[in-house]
Amino acid sequence: MKKKSIVALLTTGAIATATPFFMDFLARWEGREYVVYADKLAGGLPTVCKGITKWTSPYPVVVGERWSKEKCDAVEKQVTVETQQKLAMCIRNQGITQHVFDALSSHAHNVGVNATCQSRAVRLINAGKIKAGCDALAHGADGKPVWSYANGRFVQGLYNRRLAERELCLNGL
């Protein structure tokens, strides 16, 4: 019998999307920019608000364009909810908590839902090894940092984010 994803938990409200806590956590790592800029860590990808790009935005993201606070609020919420709904489709362990889901959501917001869903962290969590899955957000099986590189170079800020996601995830145990 195939295990169900956590979509049922989202439907019942046991796990929530775009919570104020999560949006604050995201802001800690993404910041908030109202003028679209070329993100150097993402190869010049136009980015605005809390990490909104052309890959997630329902609107064009053009370098130099100014977005209002209201537009950022609306798009951030829409993108967050859509990201979390897609993420829920690949998480099969219904025993996770809001903190575990939020940690995975931050990871997905930063590296993409598909990458997070295919990650070692999600595989471990789905196998019931939640602590090991939380650890895998920041470290490989060899103990070395993962998801902390841009253009082949280690970035301390990305590693700090991975450590914060790991800590948030572990707080959910």
C-alpha positions as protocol buffer text, in pm:
chain_id: "A"
residue {
  index: 1
  type: MET
  ca { x: 0 y: 0 z: 0 }
}
residue {
  index: 2
  type: LYS
  ca { x: 138 y: 339 z: -103 }
}
residue {
  index: 3
  type: LYS
  ca { x: 186 y: 587 z: 182 }
}
residue {
  index: 4
  type: LYS
  ca { x: -3 y: 914 z: 152 }
}
residue {
  index: 5
  type: SER
  ca { x: 180 y: 1246 z: 140 }
}
residue {
  index: 6
  type: ILE
  ca { x: 124 y: 1519 z: 396 }
}
residue {
  index: 7
  type: VAL
  ca { x: -133 y: 1683 z: 172 }
}
residue {
  index: 8
  type: ALA
  ca { x: -395 y: 1547 z: 413 }
}
residue {
  index: 9
  type: LEU
  ca { x: -224 y: 1734 z: 698 }
}
residue {
  index: 10
  type: LEU
  ca { x: -240 y: 2055 z: 494 }
}
residue {
  index: 11
  type: THR
  ca { x: -607 y: 1995 z: 417 }
}
residue {
  index: 12
  type: THR
  ca { x: -698 y: 1947 z: 784 }
}
residue {
  index: 13
  type: GLY
  ca { x: -482 y: 2237 z: 901 }
}
residue {
  index: 14
  type: ALA
  ca { x: -249 y: 2017 z: 1108 }
}
residue {
  index: 15
  type: ILE
  ca { x: 32 y: 2161 z: 894 }
}
residue {
  index: 16
  type: ALA
  ca { x: -9 y: 2518 z: 765 }
}
residue {
  index: 17
  type: THR
  ca { x: 135 y: 2712 z: 472 }
}
residue {
  index: 18
  type: ALA
  ca { x: 283 y: 3062 z: 478 }
}
residue {
  index: 19
  type: THR
  ca { x: 267 y: 3094 z: 856 }
}
residue {
  index: 20
  type: PRO
  ca { x: 391 y: 3422 z: 1006 }
}
residue {
  index: 21
  type: PHE
  ca { x: 676 y: 3227 z: 1172 }
}
residue {
  index: 22
  type: PHE
  ca { x: 785 y: 3080 z: 840 }
}
residue {
  index: 23
  type: MET
  ca { x: 763 y: 3412 z: 656 }
}
residue {
  index: 24
  type: ASP
  ca { x: 983 y: 3570 z: 927 }
}
residue {
  index: 25
  type: PHE
  ca { x: 1230 y: 3280 z: 904 }
}
residue {
  index: 26
  type: LEU
  ca { x: 1245 y: 3326 z: 527 }
}
residue {
  index: 27
  type: ALA
  ca { x: 1302 y: 3701 z: 560 }
}
residue {
  index: 28
  type: ARG
  ca { x: 1599 y: 3631 z: 786 }
}
residue {
  index: 29
  type: TRP
  ca { x: 1773 y: 3457 z: 496 }
}
residue {
  index: 30
  type: GLU
  ca { x: 1630 y: 3620 z: 188 }
}
residue {
  index: 31
  type: GLY
  ca { x: 1605 y: 3978 z: 313 }
}
residue {
  index: 32
  type: ARG
  ca { x: 1357 y: 4192 z: 126 }
}
residue {
  index: 33
  type: GLU
  ca { x: 1446 y: 4399 z: -176 }
}
residue {
  index: 34
  type: TYR
  ca { x: 1188 y: 4613 z: -355 }
}
residue {
  index: 35
  type: VAL
  ca { x: 1408 y: 4683 z: -656 }
}
residue {
  index: 36
  type: VAL
  ca { x: 1482 y: 4381 z: -876 }
}
residue {
  index: 37
  type: TYR
  ca { x: 1853 y: 4299 z: -869 }
}
residue {
  index: 38
  type: ALA
  ca { x: 2081 y: 4050 z: -1044 }
}
residue {
  index: 39
  type: ASP
  ca { x: 2160 y: 3787 z: -778 }
}
residue {
  index: 40
  type: LYS
  ca { x: 2532 y: 3715 z: -807 }
}
residue {
  index: 41
  type: LEU
  ca { x: 2504 y: 3381 z: -624 }
}
residue {
  index: 42
  type: ALA
  ca { x: 2240 y: 3271 z: -874 }
}
residue {
  index: 43
  type: GLY
  ca { x: 2439 y: 3365 z: -1183 }
}
residue {
  index: 44
  type: GLY
  ca { x: 2274 y: 3705 z: -1223 }
}
residue {
  index: 45
  type: LEU
  ca { x: 1917 y: 3575 z: -1195 }
}
residue {
  index: 46
  type: PRO
  ca { x: 1679 y: 3871 z: -1149 }
}
residue {
  index: 47
  type: THR
  ca { x: 1548 y: 3856 z: -791 }
}
residue {
  index: 48
  type: VAL
  ca { x: 1312 y: 4068 z: -581 }
}
residue {
  index: 49
  type: CYS
  ca { x: 1128 y: 4071 z: -248 }
}
residue {
  index: 50
  type: LYS
  ca { x: 1217 y: 3759 z: -42 }
}
residue {
  index: 51
  type: GLY
  ca { x: 1394 y: 3567 z: -317 }
}
residue {
  index: 52
  type: ILE
  ca { x: 1125 y: 3586 z: -585 }
}
residue {
  index: 53
  type: THR
  ca { x: 1257 y: 3504 z: -935 }
}
residue {
  index: 54
  type: LYS
  ca { x: 1116 y: 3445 z: -1282 }
}
residue {
  index: 55
  type: TRP
  ca { x: 1096 y: 3076 z: -1191 }
}
residue {
  index: 56
  type: THR
  ca { x: 840 y: 3143 z: -917 }
}
residue {
  index: 57
  type: SER
  ca { x: 675 y: 3477 z: -991 }
}
residue {
  index: 58
  type: PRO
  ca { x: 345 y: 3513 z: -1177 }
}
residue {
  index: 59
  type: TYR
  ca { x: 483 y: 3847 z: -1306 }
}
residue {
  index: 60
  type: PRO
  ca { x: 794 y: 3933 z: -1507 }
}
residue {
  index: 61
  type: VAL
  ca { x: 1099 y: 4000 z: -1288 }
}
residue {
  index: 62
  type: VAL
  ca { x: 1307 y: 4268 z: -1461 }
}
residue {
  index: 63
  type: VAL
  ca { x: 1631 y: 4408 z: -1319 }
}
residue {
  index: 64
  type: GLY
  ca { x: 1583 y: 4768 z: -1206 }
}
residue {
  index: 65
  type: GLU
  ca { x: 1204 y: 4746 z: -1178 }
}
residue {
  index: 66
  type: ARG
  ca { x: 1058 y: 4861 z: -844 }
}
residue {
  index: 67
  type: TRP
  ca { x: 794 y: 4649 z: -670 }
}
residue {
  index: 68
  type: SER
  ca { x: 562 y: 4784 z: -403 }
}
residue {
  index: 69
  type: LYS
  ca { x: 538 y: 4639 z: -54 }
}
residue {
  index: 70
  type: GLU
  ca { x: 185 y: 4525 z: -138 }
}
residue {
  index: 71
  type: LYS
  ca { x: 297 y: 4345 z: -453 }
}
residue {
  index: 72
  type: CYS
  ca { x: 581 y: 4175 z: -263 }
}
residue {
  index: 73
  type: ASP
  ca { x: 341 y: 4070 z: 16 }
}
residue {
  index: 74
  type: ALA
  ca { x: 95 y: 3918 z: -231 }
}
residue {
  index: 75
  type: VAL
  ca { x: 353 y: 3743 z: -452 }
}
residue {
  index: 76
  type: GLU
  ca { x: 554 y: 3613 z: -156 }
}
residue {
  index: 77
  type: LYS
  ca { x: 244 y: 3458 z: -4 }
}
residue {
  index: 78
  type: GLN
  ca { x: 134 y: 3307 z: -337 }
}
residue {
  index: 79
  type: VAL
  ca { x: 481 y: 3168 z: -411 }
}
residue {
  index: 80
  type: THR
  ca { x: 520 y: 3031 z: -59 }
}
residue {
  index: 81
  type: VAL
  ca { x: 184 y: 2854 z: -63 }
}
residue {
  index: 82
  type: GLU
  ca { x: 250 y: 2706 z: -409 }
}
residue {
  index: 83
  type: THR
  ca { x: 600 y: 2593 z: -308 }
}
residue {
  index: 84
  type: GLN
  ca { x: 472 y: 2432 z: 10 }
}
residue {
  index: 85
  type: GLN
  ca { x: 186 y: 2258 z: -169 }
}
residue {
  index: 86
  type: LYS
  ca { x: 428 y: 2112 z: -425 }
}
residue {
  index: 87
  type: LEU
  ca { x: 667 y: 2012 z: -147 }
}
residue {
  index: 88
  type: ALA
  ca { x: 385 y: 1836 z: 40 }
}
residue {
  index: 89
  type: MET
  ca { x: 335 y: 1610 z: -261 }
}
residue {
  index: 90
  type: CYS
  ca { x: 678 y: 1450 z: -214 }
}
residue {
  index: 91
  type: ILE
  ca { x: 679 y: 1417 z: 164 }
}
residue {
  index: 92
  type: ARG
  ca { x: 529 y: 1082 z: 253 }
}
residue {
  index: 93
  type: ASN
  ca { x: 593 y: 1085 z: 628 }
}
residue {
  index: 94
  type: GLN
  ca { x: 277 y: 1214 z: 794 }
}
residue {
  index: 95
  type: GLY
  ca { x: 457 y: 1218 z: 1128 }
}
residue {
  index: 96
  type: ILE
  ca { x: 643 y: 1541 z: 1061 }
}
residue {
  index: 97
  type: THR
  ca { x: 578 y: 1862 z: 1252 }
}
residue {
  index: 98
  type: GLN
  ca { x: 531 y: 2220 z: 1135 }
}
residue {
  index: 99
  type: HIS
  ca { x: 900 y: 2295 z: 1213 }
}
residue {
  index: 100
  type: VAL
  ca { x: 1022 y: 2007 z: 997 }
}
residue {
  index: 101
  type: PHE
  ca { x: 792 y: 2119 z: 714 }
}
residue {
  index: 102
  type: ASP
  ca { x: 908 y: 2480 z: 749 }
}
residue {
  index: 103
  type: ALA
  ca { x: 1275 y: 2379 z: 739 }
}
residue {
  index: 104
  type: LEU
  ca { x: 1213 y: 2180 z: 420 }
}
residue {
  index: 105
  type: SER
  ca { x: 1010 y: 2471 z: 282 }
}
residue {
  index: 106
  type: SER
  ca { x: 1297 y: 2716 z: 335 }
}
residue {
  index: 107
  type: HIS
  ca { x: 1530 y: 2473 z: 159 }
}
residue {
  index: 108
  type: ALA
  ca { x: 1283 y: 2439 z: -130 }
}
residue {
  index: 109
  type: HIS
  ca { x: 1240 y: 2816 z: -155 }
}
residue {
  index: 110
  type: ASN
  ca { x: 1616 y: 2853 z: -189 }
}
residue {
  index: 111
  type: VAL
  ca { x: 1717 y: 2558 z: -409 }
}
residue {
  index: 112
  type: GLY
  ca { x: 1387 y: 2468 z: -576 }
}
residue {
  index: 113
  type: VAL
  ca { x: 1112 y: 2222 z: -490 }
}
residue {
  index: 114
  type: ASN
  ca { x: 1237 y: 1953 z: -729 }
}
residue {
  index: 115
  type: ALA
  ca { x: 1588 y: 1962 z: -580 }
}
residue {
  index: 116
  type: THR
  ca { x: 1451 y: 1941 z: -226 }
}
residue {
  index: 117
  type: CYS
  ca { x: 1212 y: 1658 z: -317 }
}
residue {
  index: 118
  type: GLN
  ca { x: 1502 y: 1462 z: -470 }
}
residue {
  index: 119
  type: SER
  ca { x: 1734 y: 1534 z: -178 }
}
residue {
  index: 120
  type: ARG
  ca { x: 1882 y: 1286 z: 65 }
}
residue {
  index: 121
  type: ALA
  ca { x: 1708 y: 1481 z: 344 }
}
residue {
  index: 122
  type: VAL
  ca { x: 1359 y: 1410 z: 206 }
}
residue {
  index: 123
  type: ARG
  ca { x: 1447 y: 1047 z: 132 }
}
residue {
  index: 124
  type: LEU
  ca { x: 1554 y: 998 z: 495 }
}
residue {
  index: 125
  type: ILE
  ca { x: 1250 y: 1179 z: 635 }
}
residue {
  index: 126
  type: ASN
  ca { x: 1019 y: 971 z: 417 }
}
residue {
  index: 127
  type: ALA
  ca { x: 1193 y: 659 z: 549 }
}
residue {
  index: 128
  type: GLY
  ca { x: 1107 y: 764 z: 905 }
}
residue {
  index: 129
  type: LYS
  ca { x: 1460 y: 883 z: 986 }
}
residue {
  index: 130
  type: ILE
  ca { x: 1364 y: 1241 z: 1063 }
}
residue {
  index: 131
  type: LYS
  ca { x: 1670 y: 1334 z: 1272 }
}
residue {
  index: 132
  type: ALA
  ca { x: 1902 y: 1202 z: 1000 }
}
residue {
  index: 133
  type: GLY
  ca { x: 1694 y: 1389 z: 742 }
}
residue {
  index: 134
  type: CYS
  ca { x: 1728 y: 1713 z: 938 }
}
residue {
  index: 135
  type: ASP
  ca { x: 2105 y: 1659 z: 957 }
}
residue {
  index: 136
  type: ALA
  ca { x: 2112 y: 1599 z: 580 }
}
residue {
  index: 137
  type: LEU
  ca { x: 1984 y: 1952 z: 516 }
}
residue {
  index: 138
  type: ALA
  ca { x: 2329 y: 2080 z: 610 }
}
residue {
  index: 139
  type: HIS
  ca { x: 2568 y: 1784 z: 582 }
}
residue {
  index: 140
  type: GLY
  ca { x: 2635 y: 1494 z: 353 }
}
residue {
  index: 141
  type: ALA
  ca { x: 2681 y: 1136 z: 471 }
}
residue {
  index: 142
  type: ASP
  ca { x: 3052 y: 1219 z: 498 }
}
residue {
  index: 143
  type: GLY
  ca { x: 2982 y: 1512 z: 733 }
}
residue {
  index: 144
  type: LYS
  ca { x: 3082 y: 1778 z: 482 }
}
residue {
  index: 145
  type: PRO
  ca { x: 2858 y: 2080 z: 409 }
}
residue {
  index: 146
  type: VAL
  ca { x: 2596 y: 2037 z: 136 }
}
residue {
  index: 147
  type: TRP
  ca { x: 2372 y: 2287 z: -45 }
}
residue {
  index: 148
  type: SER
  ca { x: 2624 y: 2556 z: 50 }
}
residue {
  index: 149
  type: TYR
  ca { x: 2795 y: 2622 z: -281 }
}
residue {
  index: 150
  type: ALA
  ca { x: 2742 y: 2869 z: -563 }
}
residue {
  index: 151
  type: ASN
  ca { x: 2935 y: 2852 z: -887 }
}
residue {
  index: 152
  type: GLY
  ca { x: 3145 y: 2574 z: -736 }
}
residue {
  index: 153
  type: ARG
  ca { x: 3255 y: 2785 z: -438 }
}
residue {
  index: 154
  type: PHE
  ca { x: 3165 y: 2740 z: -73 }
}
residue {
  index: 155
  type: VAL
  ca { x: 2948 y: 3028 z: 56 }
}
residue {
  index: 156
  type: GLN
  ca { x: 2941 y: 3071 z: 434 }
}
residue {
  index: 157
  type: GLY
  ca { x: 2604 y: 3249 z: 421 }
}
residue {
  index: 158
  type: LEU
  ca { x: 2443 y: 2950 z: 246 }
}
residue {
  index: 159
  type: TYR
  ca { x: 2599 y: 2715 z: 499 }
}
residue {
  index: 160
  type: ASN
  ca { x: 2467 y: 2932 z: 783 }
}
residue {
  index: 161
  type: ARG
  ca { x: 2121 y: 2904 z: 629 }
}
residue {
  index: 162
  type: ARG
  ca { x: 2153 y: 2525 z: 601 }
}
residue {
  index: 163
  type: LEU
  ca { x: 2256 y: 2509 z: 969 }
}
residue {
  index: 164
  type: ALA
  ca { x: 1954 y: 2723 z: 1066 }
}
residue {
  index: 165
  type: GLU
  ca { x: 1724 y: 2496 z: 861 }
}
residue {
  index: 166
  type: ARG
  ca { x: 1876 y: 2192 z: 1031 }
}
residue {
  index: 167
  type: GLU
  ca { x: 1824 y: 2350 z: 1375 }
}
residue {
  index: 168
  type: LEU
  ca { x: 1464 y: 2442 z: 1294 }
}
residue {
  index: 169
  type: CYS
  ca { x: 1403 y: 2089 z: 1166 }
}
residue {
  index: 170
  type: LEU
  ca { x: 1553 y: 1932 z: 1478 }
}
residue {
  index: 171
  type: ASN
  ca { x: 1337 y: 2160 z: 1695 }
}
residue {
  index: 172
  type: GLY
  ca { x: 1044 y: 1984 z: 1531 }
}
residue {
  index: 173
  type: LEU
  ca { x: 1135 y: 1647 z: 1684 }
}
